[in-house]
Every structure is written in structure tokens, then in C-alpha cells.
Short mmCIF file of N, CA, C and O in Angstrom, two decimals:
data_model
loop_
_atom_site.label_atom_id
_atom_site.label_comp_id
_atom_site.label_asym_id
_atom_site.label_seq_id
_atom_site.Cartn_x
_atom_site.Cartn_y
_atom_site.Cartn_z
N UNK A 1 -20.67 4.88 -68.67
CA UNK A 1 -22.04 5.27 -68.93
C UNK A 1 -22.11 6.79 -68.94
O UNK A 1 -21.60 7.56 -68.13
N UNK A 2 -22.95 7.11 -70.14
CA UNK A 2 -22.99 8.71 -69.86
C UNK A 2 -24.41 9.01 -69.75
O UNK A 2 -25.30 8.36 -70.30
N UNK A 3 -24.61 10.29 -68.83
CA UNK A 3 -25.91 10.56 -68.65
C UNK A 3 -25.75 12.21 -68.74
O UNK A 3 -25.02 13.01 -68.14
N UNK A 4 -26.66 12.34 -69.65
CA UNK A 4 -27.34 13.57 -70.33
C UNK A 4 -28.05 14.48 -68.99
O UNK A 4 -28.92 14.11 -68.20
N UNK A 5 -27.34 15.75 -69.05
CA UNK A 5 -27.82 16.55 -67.95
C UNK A 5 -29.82 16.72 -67.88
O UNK A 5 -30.65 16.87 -68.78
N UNK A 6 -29.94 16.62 -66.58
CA UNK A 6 -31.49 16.34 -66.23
C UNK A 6 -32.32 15.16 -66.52
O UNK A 6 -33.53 14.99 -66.40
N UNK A 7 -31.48 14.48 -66.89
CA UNK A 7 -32.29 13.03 -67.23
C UNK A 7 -32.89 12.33 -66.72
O UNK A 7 -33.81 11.58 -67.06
N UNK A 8 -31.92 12.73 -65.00
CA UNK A 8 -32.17 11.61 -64.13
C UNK A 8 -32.66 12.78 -62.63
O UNK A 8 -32.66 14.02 -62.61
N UNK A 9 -33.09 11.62 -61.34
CA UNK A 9 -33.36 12.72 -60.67
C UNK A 9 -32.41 12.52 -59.41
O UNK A 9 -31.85 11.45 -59.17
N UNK A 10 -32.32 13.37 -58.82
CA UNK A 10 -30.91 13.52 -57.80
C UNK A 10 -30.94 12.14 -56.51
O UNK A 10 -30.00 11.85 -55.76
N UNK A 11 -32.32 11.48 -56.57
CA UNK A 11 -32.28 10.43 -55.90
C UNK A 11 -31.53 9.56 -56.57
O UNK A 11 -30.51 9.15 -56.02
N UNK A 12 -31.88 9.07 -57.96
CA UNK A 12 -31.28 8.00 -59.35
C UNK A 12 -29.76 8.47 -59.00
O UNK A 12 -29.08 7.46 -58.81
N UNK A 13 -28.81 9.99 -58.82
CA UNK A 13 -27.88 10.15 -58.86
C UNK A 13 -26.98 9.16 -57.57
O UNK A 13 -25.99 8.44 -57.46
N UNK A 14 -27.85 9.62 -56.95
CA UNK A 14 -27.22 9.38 -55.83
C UNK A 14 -26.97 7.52 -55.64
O UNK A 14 -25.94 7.00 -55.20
N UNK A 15 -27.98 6.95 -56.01
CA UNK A 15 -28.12 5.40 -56.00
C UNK A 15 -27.14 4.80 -56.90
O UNK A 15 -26.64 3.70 -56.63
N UNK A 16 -26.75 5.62 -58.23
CA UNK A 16 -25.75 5.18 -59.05
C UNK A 16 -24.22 5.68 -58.58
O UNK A 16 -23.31 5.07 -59.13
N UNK A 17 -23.82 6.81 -57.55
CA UNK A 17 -22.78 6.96 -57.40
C UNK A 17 -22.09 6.09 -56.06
O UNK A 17 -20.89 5.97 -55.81
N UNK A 18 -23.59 5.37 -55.08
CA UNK A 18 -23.55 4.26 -54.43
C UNK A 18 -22.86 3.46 -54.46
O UNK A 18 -21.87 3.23 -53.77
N UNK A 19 -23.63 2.58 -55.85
CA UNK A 19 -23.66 1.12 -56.61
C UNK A 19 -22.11 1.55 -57.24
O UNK A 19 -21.33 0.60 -57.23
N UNK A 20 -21.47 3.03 -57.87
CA UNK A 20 -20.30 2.68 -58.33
C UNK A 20 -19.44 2.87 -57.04
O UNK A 20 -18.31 2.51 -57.37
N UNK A 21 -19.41 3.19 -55.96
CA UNK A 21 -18.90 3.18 -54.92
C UNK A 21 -18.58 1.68 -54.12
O UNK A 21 -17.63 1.18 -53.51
N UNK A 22 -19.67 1.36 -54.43
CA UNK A 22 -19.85 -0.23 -53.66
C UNK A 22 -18.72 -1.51 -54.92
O UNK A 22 -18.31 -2.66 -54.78
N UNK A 23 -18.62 -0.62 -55.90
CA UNK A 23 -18.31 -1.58 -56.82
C UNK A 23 -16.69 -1.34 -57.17
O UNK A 23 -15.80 -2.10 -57.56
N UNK A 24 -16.73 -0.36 -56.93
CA UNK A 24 -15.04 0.46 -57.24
C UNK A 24 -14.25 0.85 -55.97
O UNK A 24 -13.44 1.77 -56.10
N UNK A 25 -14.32 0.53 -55.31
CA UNK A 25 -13.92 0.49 -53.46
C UNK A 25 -12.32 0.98 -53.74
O UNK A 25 -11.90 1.74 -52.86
N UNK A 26 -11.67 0.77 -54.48
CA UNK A 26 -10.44 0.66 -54.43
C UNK A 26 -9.87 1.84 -55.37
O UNK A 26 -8.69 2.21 -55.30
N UNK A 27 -10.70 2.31 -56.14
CA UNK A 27 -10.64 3.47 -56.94
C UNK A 27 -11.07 4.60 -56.49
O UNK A 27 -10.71 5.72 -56.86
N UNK A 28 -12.08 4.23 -55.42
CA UNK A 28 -12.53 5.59 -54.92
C UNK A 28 -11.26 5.69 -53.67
O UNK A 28 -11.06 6.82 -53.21
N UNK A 29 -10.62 4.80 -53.26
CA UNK A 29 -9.85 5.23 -52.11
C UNK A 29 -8.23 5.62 -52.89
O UNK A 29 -7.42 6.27 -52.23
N UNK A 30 -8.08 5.43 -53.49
CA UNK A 30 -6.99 5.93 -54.18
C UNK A 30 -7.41 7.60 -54.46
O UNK A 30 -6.86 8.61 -54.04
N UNK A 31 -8.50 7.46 -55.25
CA UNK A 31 -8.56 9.11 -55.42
C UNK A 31 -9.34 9.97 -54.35
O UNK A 31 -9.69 11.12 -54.62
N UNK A 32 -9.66 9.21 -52.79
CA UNK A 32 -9.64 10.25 -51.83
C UNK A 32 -8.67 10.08 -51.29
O UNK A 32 -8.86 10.64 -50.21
N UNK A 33 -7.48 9.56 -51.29
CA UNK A 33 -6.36 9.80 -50.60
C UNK A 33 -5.44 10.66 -51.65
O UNK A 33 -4.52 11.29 -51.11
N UNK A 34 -5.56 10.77 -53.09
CA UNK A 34 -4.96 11.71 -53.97
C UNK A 34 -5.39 13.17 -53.64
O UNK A 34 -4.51 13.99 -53.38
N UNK A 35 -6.94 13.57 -53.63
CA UNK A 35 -7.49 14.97 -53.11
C UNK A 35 -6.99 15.47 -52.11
O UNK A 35 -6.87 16.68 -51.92
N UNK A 36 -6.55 14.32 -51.13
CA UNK A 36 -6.62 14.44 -49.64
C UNK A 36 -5.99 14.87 -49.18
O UNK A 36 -6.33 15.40 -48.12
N UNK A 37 -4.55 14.97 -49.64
CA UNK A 37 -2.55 15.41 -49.70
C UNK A 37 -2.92 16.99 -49.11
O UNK A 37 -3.58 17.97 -49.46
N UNK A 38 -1.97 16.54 -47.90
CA UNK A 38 -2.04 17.88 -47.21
C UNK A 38 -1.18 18.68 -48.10
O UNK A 38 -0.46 19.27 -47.29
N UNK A 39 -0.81 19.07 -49.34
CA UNK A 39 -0.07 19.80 -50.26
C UNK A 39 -0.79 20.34 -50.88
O UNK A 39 -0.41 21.42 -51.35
N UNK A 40 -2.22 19.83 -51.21
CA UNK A 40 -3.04 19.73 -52.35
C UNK A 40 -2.61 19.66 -53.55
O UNK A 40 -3.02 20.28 -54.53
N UNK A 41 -1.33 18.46 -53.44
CA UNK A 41 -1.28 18.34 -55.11
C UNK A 41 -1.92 17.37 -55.71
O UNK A 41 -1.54 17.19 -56.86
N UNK A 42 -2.62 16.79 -55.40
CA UNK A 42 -3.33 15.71 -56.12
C UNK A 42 -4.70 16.52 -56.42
O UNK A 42 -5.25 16.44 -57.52
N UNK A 43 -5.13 17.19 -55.52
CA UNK A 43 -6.70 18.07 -55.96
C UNK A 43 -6.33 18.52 -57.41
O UNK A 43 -6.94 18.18 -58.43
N UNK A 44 -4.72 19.70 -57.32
CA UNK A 44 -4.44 20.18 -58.33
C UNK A 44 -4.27 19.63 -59.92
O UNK A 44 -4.50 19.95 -61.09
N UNK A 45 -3.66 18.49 -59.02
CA UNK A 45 -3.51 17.80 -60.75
C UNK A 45 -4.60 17.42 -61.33
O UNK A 45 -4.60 17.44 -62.56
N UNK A 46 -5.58 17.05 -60.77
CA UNK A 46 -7.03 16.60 -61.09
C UNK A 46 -7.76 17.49 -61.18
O UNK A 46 -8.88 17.15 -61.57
N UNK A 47 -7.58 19.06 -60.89
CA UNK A 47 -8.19 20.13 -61.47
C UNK A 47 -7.95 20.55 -62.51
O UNK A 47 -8.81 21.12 -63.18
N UNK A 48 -6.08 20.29 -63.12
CA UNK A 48 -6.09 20.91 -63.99
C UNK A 48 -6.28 20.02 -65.38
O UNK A 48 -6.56 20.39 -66.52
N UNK A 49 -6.06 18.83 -64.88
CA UNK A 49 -6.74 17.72 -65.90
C UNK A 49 -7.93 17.82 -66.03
O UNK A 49 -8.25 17.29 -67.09
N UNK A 50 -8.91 18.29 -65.42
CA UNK A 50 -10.41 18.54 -65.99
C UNK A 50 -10.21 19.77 -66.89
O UNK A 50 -10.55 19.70 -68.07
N UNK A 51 -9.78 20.68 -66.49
CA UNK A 51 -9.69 22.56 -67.25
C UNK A 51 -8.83 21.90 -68.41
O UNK A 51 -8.83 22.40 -69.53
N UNK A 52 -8.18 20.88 -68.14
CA UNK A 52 -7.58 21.19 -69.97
C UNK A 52 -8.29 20.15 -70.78
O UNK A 52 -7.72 19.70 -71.78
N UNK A 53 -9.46 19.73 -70.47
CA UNK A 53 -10.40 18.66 -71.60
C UNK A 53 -11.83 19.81 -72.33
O UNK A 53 -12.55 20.69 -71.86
N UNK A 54 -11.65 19.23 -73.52
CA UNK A 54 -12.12 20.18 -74.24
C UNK A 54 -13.66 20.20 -74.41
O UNK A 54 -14.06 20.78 -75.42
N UNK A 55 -14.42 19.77 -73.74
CA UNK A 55 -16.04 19.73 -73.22
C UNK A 55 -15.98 20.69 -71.40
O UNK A 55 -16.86 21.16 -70.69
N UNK A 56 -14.79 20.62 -71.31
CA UNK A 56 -14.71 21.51 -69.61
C UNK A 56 -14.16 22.96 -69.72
O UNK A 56 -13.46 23.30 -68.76
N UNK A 57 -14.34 23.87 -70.70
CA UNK A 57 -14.01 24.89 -71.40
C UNK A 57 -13.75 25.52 -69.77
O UNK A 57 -12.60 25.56 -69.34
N UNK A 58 -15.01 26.05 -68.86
CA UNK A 58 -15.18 26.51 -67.91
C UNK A 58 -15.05 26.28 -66.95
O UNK A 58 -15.58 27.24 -66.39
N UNK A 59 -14.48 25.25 -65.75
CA UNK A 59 -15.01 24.80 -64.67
C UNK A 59 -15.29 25.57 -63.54
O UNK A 59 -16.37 25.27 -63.01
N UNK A 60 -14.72 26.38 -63.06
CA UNK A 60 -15.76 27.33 -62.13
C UNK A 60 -17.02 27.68 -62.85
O UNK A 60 -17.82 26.82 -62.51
N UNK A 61 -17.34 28.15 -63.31
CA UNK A 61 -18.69 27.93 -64.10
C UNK A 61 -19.28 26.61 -64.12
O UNK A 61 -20.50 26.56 -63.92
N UNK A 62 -18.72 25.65 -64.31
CA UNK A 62 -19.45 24.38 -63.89
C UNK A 62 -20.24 24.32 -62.84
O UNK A 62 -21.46 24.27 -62.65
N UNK A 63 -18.91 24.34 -61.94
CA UNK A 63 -19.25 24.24 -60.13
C UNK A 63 -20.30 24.90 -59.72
O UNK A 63 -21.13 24.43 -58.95
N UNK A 64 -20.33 26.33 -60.34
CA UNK A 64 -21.22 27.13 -60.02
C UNK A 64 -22.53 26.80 -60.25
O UNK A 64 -23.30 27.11 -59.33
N UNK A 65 -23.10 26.15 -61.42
CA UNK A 65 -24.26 25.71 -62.08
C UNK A 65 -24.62 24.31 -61.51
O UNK A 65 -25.76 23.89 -61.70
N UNK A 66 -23.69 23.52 -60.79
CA UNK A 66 -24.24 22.37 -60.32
C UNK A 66 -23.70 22.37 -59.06
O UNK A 66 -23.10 21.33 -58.80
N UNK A 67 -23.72 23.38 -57.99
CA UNK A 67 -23.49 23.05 -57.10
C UNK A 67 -24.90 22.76 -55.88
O UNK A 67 -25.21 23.92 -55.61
N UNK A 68 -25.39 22.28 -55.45
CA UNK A 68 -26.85 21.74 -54.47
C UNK A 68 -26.51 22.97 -53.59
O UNK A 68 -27.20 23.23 -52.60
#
């Protein structure tokens, strides 16, 4: 599902990252035990796999613009 920046409101966010939490149990624990590597190579690889997709031109600039 994709959702168009401001569409929704940070309560809606939060209820949908829930419901995919509640639903993907096994995906989310794989990739907090990938972040988690006292090496930080799993953060890394998953950082640099976002910086090299071509809608993520910027990502510190991302972070920066959506961070709460």
C-alpha cells in the first residue's frame, strides 16, 4: 500500500504500522535483530539500500524533514 505524504494523520500512521506489526511479527523481528548487530552491519546495509533507490536521492534530508 502506498500512501501519499500528508494524507493521513499521525494517529492513522501509527494504527497502520500496529495492524502491520501485529500481522508481520516475524518480519519485523528479523529486521530488528538485522539493525540491532552490535557491528552495525545490518543498519548499514539497509542504509545503503535505501541511498541507492532512485525516489531516495537524499536520505539525510529525508530524516531531517520527517523526523517528530
Amino acid at each position: 500500500m502506498k500512501i501519499e505524504p500528508r494524507t493521513i494523520t499521525h494517529e492513522q500512521f501509527k494504527s497502520l504500522i500496529k495492524e502491520w506489526l501485529d500481522t508481520h511479527r516475524e518480519e519485523y523481528c528479523a529486521f530488528a535483530e538485522e539493525v540491532s548487530k552490535r557491528d552495525r552491519s545490518g543498519f548499514q546495509q539497509i542504509f545503503l539500500y535505501a541511498q541507492s533507490m532512485e525516489q531516495l536521492q537524499n536520505p539525510v534530508e529525508l530524516l531531517k524533514t520527517t523526523r517528530v
